[in-house]
mmCIF file of C-alpha atoms in Angstrom:
data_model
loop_
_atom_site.group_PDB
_atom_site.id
_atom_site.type_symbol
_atom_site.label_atom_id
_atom_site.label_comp_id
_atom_site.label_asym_id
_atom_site.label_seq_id
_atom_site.Cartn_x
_atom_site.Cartn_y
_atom_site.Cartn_z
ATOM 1 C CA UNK A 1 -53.995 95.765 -15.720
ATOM 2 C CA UNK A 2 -54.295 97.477 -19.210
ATOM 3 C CA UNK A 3 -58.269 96.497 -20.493
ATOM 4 C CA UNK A 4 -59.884 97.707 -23.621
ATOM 5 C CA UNK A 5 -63.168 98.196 -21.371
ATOM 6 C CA UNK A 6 -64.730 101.483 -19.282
ATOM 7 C CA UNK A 7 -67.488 99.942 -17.452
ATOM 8 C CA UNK A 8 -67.199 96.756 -15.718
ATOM 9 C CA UNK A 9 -69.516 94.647 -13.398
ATOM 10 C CA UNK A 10 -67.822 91.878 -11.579
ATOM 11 C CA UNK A 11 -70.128 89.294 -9.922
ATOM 12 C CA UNK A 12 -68.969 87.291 -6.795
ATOM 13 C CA UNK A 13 -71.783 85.195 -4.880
ATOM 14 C CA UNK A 14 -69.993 82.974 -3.429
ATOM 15 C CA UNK A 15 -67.904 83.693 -0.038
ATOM 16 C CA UNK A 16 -64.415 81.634 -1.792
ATOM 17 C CA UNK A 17 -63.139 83.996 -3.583
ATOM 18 C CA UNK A 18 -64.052 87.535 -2.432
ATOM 19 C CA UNK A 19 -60.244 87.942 -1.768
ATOM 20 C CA UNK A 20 -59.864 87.564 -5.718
ATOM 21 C CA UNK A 21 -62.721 90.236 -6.295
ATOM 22 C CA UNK A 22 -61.131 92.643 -4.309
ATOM 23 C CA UNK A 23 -57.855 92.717 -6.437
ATOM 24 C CA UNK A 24 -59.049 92.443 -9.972
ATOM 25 C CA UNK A 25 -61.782 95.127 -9.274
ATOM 26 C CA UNK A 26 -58.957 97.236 -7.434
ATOM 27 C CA UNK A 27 -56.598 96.306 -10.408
ATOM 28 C CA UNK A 28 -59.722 97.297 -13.176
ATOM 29 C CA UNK A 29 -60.023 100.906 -11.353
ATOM 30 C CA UNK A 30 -56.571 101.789 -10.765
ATOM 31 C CA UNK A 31 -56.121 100.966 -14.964
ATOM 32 C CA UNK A 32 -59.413 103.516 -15.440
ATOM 33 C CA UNK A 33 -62.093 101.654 -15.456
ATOM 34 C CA UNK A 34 -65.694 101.998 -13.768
ATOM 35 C CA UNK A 35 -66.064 99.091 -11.744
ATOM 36 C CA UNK A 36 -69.662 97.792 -10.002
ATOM 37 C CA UNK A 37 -69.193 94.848 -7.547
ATOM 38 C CA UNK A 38 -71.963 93.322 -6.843
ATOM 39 C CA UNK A 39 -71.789 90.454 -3.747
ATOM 40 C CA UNK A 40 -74.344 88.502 -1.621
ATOM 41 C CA UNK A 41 -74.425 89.664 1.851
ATOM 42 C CA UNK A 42 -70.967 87.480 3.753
ATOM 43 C CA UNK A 43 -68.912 88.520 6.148
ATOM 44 C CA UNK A 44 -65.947 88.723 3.866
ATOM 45 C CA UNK A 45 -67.172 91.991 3.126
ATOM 46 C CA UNK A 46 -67.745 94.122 6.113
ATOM 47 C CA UNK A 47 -64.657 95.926 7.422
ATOM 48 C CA UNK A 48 -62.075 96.852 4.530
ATOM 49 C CA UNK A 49 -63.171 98.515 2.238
ATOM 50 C CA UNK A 50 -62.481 98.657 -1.663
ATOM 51 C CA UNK A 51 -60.562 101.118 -3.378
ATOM 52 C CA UNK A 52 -61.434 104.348 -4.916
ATOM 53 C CA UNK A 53 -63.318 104.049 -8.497
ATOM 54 C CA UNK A 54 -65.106 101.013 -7.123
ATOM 55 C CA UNK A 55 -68.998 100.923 -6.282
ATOM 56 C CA UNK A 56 -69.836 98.207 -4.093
ATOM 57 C CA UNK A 57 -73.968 96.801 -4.745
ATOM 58 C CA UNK A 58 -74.436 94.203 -1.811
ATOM 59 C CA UNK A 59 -77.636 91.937 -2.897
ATOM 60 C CA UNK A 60 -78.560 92.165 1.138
ATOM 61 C CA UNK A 61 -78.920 88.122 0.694
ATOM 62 C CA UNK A 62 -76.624 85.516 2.071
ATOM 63 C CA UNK A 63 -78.447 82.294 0.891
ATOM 64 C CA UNK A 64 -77.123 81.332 -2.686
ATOM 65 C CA UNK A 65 -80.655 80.553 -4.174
ATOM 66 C CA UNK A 66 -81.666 83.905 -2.849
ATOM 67 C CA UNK A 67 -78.638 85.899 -4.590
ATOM 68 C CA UNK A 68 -79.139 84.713 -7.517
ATOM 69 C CA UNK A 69 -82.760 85.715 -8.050
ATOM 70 C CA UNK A 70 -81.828 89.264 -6.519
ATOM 71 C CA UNK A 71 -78.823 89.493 -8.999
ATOM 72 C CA UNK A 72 -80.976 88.429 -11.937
ATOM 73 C CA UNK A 73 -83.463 90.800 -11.082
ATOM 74 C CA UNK A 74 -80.655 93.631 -10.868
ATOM 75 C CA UNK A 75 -78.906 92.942 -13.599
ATOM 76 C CA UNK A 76 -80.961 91.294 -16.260
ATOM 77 C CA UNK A 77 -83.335 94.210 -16.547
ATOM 78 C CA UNK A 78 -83.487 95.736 -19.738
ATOM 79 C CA UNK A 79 -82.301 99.010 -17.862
ATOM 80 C CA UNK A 80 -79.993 97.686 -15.655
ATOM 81 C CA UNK A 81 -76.454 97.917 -14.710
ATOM 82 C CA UNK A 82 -75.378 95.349 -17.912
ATOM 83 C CA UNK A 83 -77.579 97.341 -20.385
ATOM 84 C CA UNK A 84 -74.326 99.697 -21.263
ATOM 85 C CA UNK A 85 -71.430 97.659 -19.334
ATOM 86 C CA UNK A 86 -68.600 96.503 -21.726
ATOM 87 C CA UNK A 87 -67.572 93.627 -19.829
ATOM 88 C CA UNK A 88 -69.305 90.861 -16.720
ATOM 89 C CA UNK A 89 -66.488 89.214 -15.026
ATOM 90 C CA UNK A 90 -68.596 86.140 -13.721
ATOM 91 C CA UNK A 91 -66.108 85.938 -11.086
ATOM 92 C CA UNK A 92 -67.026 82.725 -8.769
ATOM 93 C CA UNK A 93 -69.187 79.495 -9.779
ATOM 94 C CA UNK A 94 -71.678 80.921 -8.000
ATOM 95 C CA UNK A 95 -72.016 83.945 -10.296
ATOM 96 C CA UNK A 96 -72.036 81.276 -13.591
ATOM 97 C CA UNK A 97 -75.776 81.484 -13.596
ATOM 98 C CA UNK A 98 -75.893 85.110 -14.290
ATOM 99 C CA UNK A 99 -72.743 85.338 -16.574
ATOM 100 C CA UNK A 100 -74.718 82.398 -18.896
ATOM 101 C CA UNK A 101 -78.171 84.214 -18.819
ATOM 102 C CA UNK A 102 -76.502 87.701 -19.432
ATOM 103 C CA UNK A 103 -74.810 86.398 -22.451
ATOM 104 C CA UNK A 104 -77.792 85.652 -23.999
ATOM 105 C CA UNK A 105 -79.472 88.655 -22.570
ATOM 106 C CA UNK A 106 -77.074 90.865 -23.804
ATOM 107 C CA UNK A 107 -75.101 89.256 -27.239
ATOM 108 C CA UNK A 108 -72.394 91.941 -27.724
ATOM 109 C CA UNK A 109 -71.497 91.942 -23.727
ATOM 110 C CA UNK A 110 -68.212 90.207 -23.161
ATOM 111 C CA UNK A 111 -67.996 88.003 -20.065
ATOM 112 C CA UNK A 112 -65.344 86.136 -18.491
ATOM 113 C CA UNK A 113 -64.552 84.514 -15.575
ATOM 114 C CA UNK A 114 -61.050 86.111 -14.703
ATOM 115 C CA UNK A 115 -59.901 89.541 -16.721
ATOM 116 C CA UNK A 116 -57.461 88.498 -19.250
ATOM 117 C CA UNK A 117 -56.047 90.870 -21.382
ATOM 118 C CA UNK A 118 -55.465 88.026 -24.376
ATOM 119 C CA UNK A 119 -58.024 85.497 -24.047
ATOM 120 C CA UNK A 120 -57.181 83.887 -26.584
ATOM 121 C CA UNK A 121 -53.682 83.011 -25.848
ATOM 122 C CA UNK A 122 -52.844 79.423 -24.853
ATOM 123 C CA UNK A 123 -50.515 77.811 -23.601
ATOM 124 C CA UNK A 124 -47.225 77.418 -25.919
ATOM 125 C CA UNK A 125 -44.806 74.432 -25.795
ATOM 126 C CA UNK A 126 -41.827 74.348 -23.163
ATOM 127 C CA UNK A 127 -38.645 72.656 -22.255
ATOM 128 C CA UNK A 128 -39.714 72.386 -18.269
ATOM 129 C CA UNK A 129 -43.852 72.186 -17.633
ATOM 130 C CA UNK A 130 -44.765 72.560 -14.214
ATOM 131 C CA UNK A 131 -47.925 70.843 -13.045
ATOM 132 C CA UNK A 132 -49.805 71.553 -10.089
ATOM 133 C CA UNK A 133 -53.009 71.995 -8.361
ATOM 134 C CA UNK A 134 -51.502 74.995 -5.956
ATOM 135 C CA UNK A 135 -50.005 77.950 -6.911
ATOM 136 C CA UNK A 136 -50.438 81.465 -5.853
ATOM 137 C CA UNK A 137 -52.787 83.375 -7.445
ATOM 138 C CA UNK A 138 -54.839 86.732 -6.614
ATOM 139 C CA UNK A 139 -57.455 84.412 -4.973
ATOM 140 C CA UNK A 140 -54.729 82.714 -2.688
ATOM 141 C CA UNK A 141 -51.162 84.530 -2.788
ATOM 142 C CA UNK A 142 -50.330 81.866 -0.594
ATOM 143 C CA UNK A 143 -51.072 78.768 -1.881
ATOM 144 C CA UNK A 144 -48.516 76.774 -3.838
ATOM 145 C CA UNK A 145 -46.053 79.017 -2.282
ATOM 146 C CA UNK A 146 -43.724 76.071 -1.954
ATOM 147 C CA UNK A 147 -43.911 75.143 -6.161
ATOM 148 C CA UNK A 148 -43.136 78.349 -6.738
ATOM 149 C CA UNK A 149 -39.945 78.318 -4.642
ATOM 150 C CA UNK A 150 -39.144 75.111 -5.707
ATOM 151 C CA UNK A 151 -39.306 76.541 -9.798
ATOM 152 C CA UNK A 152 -37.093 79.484 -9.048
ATOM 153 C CA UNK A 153 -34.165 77.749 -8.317
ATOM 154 C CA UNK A 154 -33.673 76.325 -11.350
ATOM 155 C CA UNK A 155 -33.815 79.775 -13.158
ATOM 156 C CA UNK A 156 -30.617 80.425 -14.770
ATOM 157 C CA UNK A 157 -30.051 77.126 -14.990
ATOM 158 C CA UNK A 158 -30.260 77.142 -18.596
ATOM 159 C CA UNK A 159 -33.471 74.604 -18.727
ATOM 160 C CA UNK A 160 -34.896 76.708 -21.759
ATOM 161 C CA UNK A 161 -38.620 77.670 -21.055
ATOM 162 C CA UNK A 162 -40.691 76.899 -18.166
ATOM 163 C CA UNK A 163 -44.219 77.080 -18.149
ATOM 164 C CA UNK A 164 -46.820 76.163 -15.410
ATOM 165 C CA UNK A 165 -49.709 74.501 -15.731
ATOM 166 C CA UNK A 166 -51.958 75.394 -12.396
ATOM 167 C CA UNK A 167 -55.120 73.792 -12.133
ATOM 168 C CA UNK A 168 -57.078 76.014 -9.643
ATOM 169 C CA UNK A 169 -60.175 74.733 -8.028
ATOM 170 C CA UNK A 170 -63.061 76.675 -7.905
ATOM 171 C CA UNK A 171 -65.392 75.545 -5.465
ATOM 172 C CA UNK A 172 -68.935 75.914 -5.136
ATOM 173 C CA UNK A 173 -71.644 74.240 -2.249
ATOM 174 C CA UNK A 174 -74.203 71.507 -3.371
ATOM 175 C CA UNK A 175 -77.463 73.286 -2.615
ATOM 176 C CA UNK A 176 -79.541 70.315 -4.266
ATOM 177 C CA UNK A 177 -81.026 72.023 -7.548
ATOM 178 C CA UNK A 178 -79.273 75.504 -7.003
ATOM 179 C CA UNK A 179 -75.884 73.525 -6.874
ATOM 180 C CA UNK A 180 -77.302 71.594 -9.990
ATOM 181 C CA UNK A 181 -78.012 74.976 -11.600
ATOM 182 C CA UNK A 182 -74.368 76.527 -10.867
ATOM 183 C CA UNK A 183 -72.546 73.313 -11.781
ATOM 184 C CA UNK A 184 -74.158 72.972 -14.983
ATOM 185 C CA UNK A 185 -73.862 76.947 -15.813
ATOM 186 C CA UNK A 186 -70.431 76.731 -14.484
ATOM 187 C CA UNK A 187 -69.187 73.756 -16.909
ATOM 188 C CA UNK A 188 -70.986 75.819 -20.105
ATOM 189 C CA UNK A 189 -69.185 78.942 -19.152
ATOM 190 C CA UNK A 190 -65.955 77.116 -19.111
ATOM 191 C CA UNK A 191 -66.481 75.067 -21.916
ATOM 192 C CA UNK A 192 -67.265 78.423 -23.994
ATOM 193 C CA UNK A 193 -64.224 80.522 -22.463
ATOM 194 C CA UNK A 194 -61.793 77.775 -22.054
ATOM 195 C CA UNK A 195 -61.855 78.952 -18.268
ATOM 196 C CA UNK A 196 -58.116 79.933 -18.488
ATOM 197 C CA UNK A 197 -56.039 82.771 -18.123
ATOM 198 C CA UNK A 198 -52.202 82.890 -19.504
ATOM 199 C CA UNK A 199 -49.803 85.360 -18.685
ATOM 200 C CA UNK A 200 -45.838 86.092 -18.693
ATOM 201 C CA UNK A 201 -43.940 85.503 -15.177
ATOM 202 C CA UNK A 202 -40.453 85.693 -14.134
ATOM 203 C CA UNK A 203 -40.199 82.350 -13.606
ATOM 204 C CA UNK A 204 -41.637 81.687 -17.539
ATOM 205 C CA UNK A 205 -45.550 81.184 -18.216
ATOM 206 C CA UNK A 206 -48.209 80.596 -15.844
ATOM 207 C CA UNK A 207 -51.488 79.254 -17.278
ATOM 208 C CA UNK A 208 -54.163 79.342 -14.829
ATOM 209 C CA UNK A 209 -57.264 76.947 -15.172
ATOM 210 C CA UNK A 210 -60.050 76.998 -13.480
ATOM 211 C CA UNK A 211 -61.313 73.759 -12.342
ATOM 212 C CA UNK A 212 -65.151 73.006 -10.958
ATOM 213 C CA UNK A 213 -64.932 71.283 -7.647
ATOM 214 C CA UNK A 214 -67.906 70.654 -5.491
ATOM 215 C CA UNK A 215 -67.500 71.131 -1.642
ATOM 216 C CA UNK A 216 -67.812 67.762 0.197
ATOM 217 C CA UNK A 217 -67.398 65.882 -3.155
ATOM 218 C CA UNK A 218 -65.431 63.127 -3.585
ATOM 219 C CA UNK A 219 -61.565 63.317 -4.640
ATOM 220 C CA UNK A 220 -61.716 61.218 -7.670
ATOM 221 C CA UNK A 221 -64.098 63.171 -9.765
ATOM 222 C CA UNK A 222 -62.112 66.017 -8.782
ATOM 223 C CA UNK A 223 -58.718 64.378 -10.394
ATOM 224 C CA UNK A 224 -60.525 63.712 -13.506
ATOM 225 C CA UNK A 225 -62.034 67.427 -13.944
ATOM 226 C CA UNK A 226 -58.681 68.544 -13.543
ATOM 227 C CA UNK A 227 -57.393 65.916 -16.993
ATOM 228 C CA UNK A 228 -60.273 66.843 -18.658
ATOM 229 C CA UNK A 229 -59.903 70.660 -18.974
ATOM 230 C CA UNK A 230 -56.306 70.874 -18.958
ATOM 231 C CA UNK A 231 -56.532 68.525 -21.930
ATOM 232 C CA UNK A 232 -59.594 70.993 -23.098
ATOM 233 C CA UNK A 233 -57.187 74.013 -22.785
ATOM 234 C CA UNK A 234 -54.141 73.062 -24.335
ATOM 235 C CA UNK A 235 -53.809 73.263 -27.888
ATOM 236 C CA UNK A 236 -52.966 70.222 -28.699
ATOM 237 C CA UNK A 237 -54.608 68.358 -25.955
ATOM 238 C CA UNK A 238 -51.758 67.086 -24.271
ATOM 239 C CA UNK A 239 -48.575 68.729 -22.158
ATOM 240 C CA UNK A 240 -46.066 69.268 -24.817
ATOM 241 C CA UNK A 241 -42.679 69.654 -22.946
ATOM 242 C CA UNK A 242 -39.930 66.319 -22.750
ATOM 243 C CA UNK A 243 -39.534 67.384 -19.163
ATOM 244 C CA UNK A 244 -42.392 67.231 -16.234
ATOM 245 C CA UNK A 245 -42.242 68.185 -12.539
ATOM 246 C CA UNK A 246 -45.094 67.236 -10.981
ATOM 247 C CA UNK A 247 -46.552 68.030 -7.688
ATOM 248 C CA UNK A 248 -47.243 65.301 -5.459
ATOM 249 C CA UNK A 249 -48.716 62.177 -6.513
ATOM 250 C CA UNK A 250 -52.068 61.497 -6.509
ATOM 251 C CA UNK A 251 -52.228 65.324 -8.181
ATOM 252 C CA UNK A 252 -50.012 66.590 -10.271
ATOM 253 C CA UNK A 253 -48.448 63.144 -10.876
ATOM 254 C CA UNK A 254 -52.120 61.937 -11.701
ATOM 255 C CA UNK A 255 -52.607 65.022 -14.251
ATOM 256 C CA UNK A 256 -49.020 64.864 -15.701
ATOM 257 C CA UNK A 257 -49.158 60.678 -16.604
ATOM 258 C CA UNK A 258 -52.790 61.843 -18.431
ATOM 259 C CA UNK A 259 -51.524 64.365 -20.869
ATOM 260 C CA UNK A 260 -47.740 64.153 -21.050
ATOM 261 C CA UNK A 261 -45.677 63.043 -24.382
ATOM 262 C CA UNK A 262 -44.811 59.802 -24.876
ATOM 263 C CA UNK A 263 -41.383 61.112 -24.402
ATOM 264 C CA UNK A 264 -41.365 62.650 -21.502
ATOM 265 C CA UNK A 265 -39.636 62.598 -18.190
ATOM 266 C CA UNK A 266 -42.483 62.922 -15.268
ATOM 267 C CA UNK A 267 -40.137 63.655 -12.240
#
């Protein structure tokens, strides 16, 4: 992963996606970089450890509401760890708290939520779109597994471009006002960054969005987040591809009769 940025802090509270954290900040280090993780105090940590280049700072707290105030005060000093850091990769909900308060601690610090080498690059128009709520990604190499399979046989089939549209969830616990807190911080950050990441496959483009989802919450609110920011991420607010394969129903199918042409085929 080739990064215009030295020194990197990567936040992950949360116990979801520590998997993820391990192979961007790997990824950031191996490219050069100076990477400090700092986690709350879960399991998911202990045993293998991170690669070379990488400094682990565990908070030593494994309630949410707890982490947070110990990452604040660690990283919102005026001489702490963000002070001369190029970028914060905010990089669970949990963490939104801290990416939203550093940005306006620190103005010319550049946070995300994933590293993306072109953030501003959206998603372009395609022949085939691909729409789905599973797909693997450095979270989950596993999920989606089976849309992924099922889009490589049809290259060199002469469809034209392919791009897919994955809407991953990110989810995140409802700890009454510090799952307020997150949720609210969460939706900000995404509405600022777009909360995508878009990048060149061998099966075509992958866009990569993330998608707020609240742990025992109900399904249908879940649906709509996923309309609403795919429709907030692509540049003309709909899917713009004659041809749609959509995974499953009451998903993909859901997402793909919100935002596809007028013209289009939804298979």
């Amino acid at each position: 992963m080739s990064l215009p940025y030295r020194s990197v802090v990567y936040i992950a509270l949360g116990p979801r996606r520590i998997r993820a954290a391990r192979e961007y900040a790997t990824e950031l280090a191996v490219a050069g970089a100076r990477v400090l993780l700092v986690v709350a105090d879960h399991p998911g940590w202990t045993g293998e450890p991170v690669a070379d280049g990488v400094t682990v700072h565990r908070l030593g707290a494994r309630n949410l509401r707890t982490a947070l105030r110990a990452a604040r005060r660690y990283l919102l000093a005026a001489d702490g760890p963000l002070a001369n850091a190029d970028l914060l990769l905010a990089g669970d909900a949990e963490a939104a708290p801290i990416g939203y308060a550093a940005r306006r601690r620190f103005p010319d610090l550049v946070v995300q939520h994933e590293p993306s080498a072109d953030p501003a690059r959206r998603t372009a128009e395609a022949d085939l779109a691909v729409v789905t709520p599973w797909y693997p990604s450095p979270n989950d190499p596993f999920a989606g597994a089976f849309v992924k399979a099922t889009t490589d046989t049809v290259l060199g089939a002469d469809l034209g471009r392919i791009v897919t549209l994955h809407s991953e969830s990110w989810l995140f616990p409802a700890h009454r006002l510090t799952g307020k807190v997150v949720r609210v911080a969460f939706e900000r950050e995404l509405d600022r960054t777009g909360g995508l990441v878009v990048e060149d496959t061998p099966e075509g483009e992958l866009t990569r969005v993330a998608i707020p989802y609240l742990i025992g919450g109900n399904i249908v609110p879940w649906v709509q987040a996923q309309i609403e920011r795919l429709h907030a991420t692509l540049p003309t607010g709909r899917i713009e591809a004659p041809l749609i394969h959509a995974h499953t129903g009451h998903y993909g199918g859901v997402i793909a009769n919100a935002l596809a042409r007028d013209d289009a085929r939804i298979v």
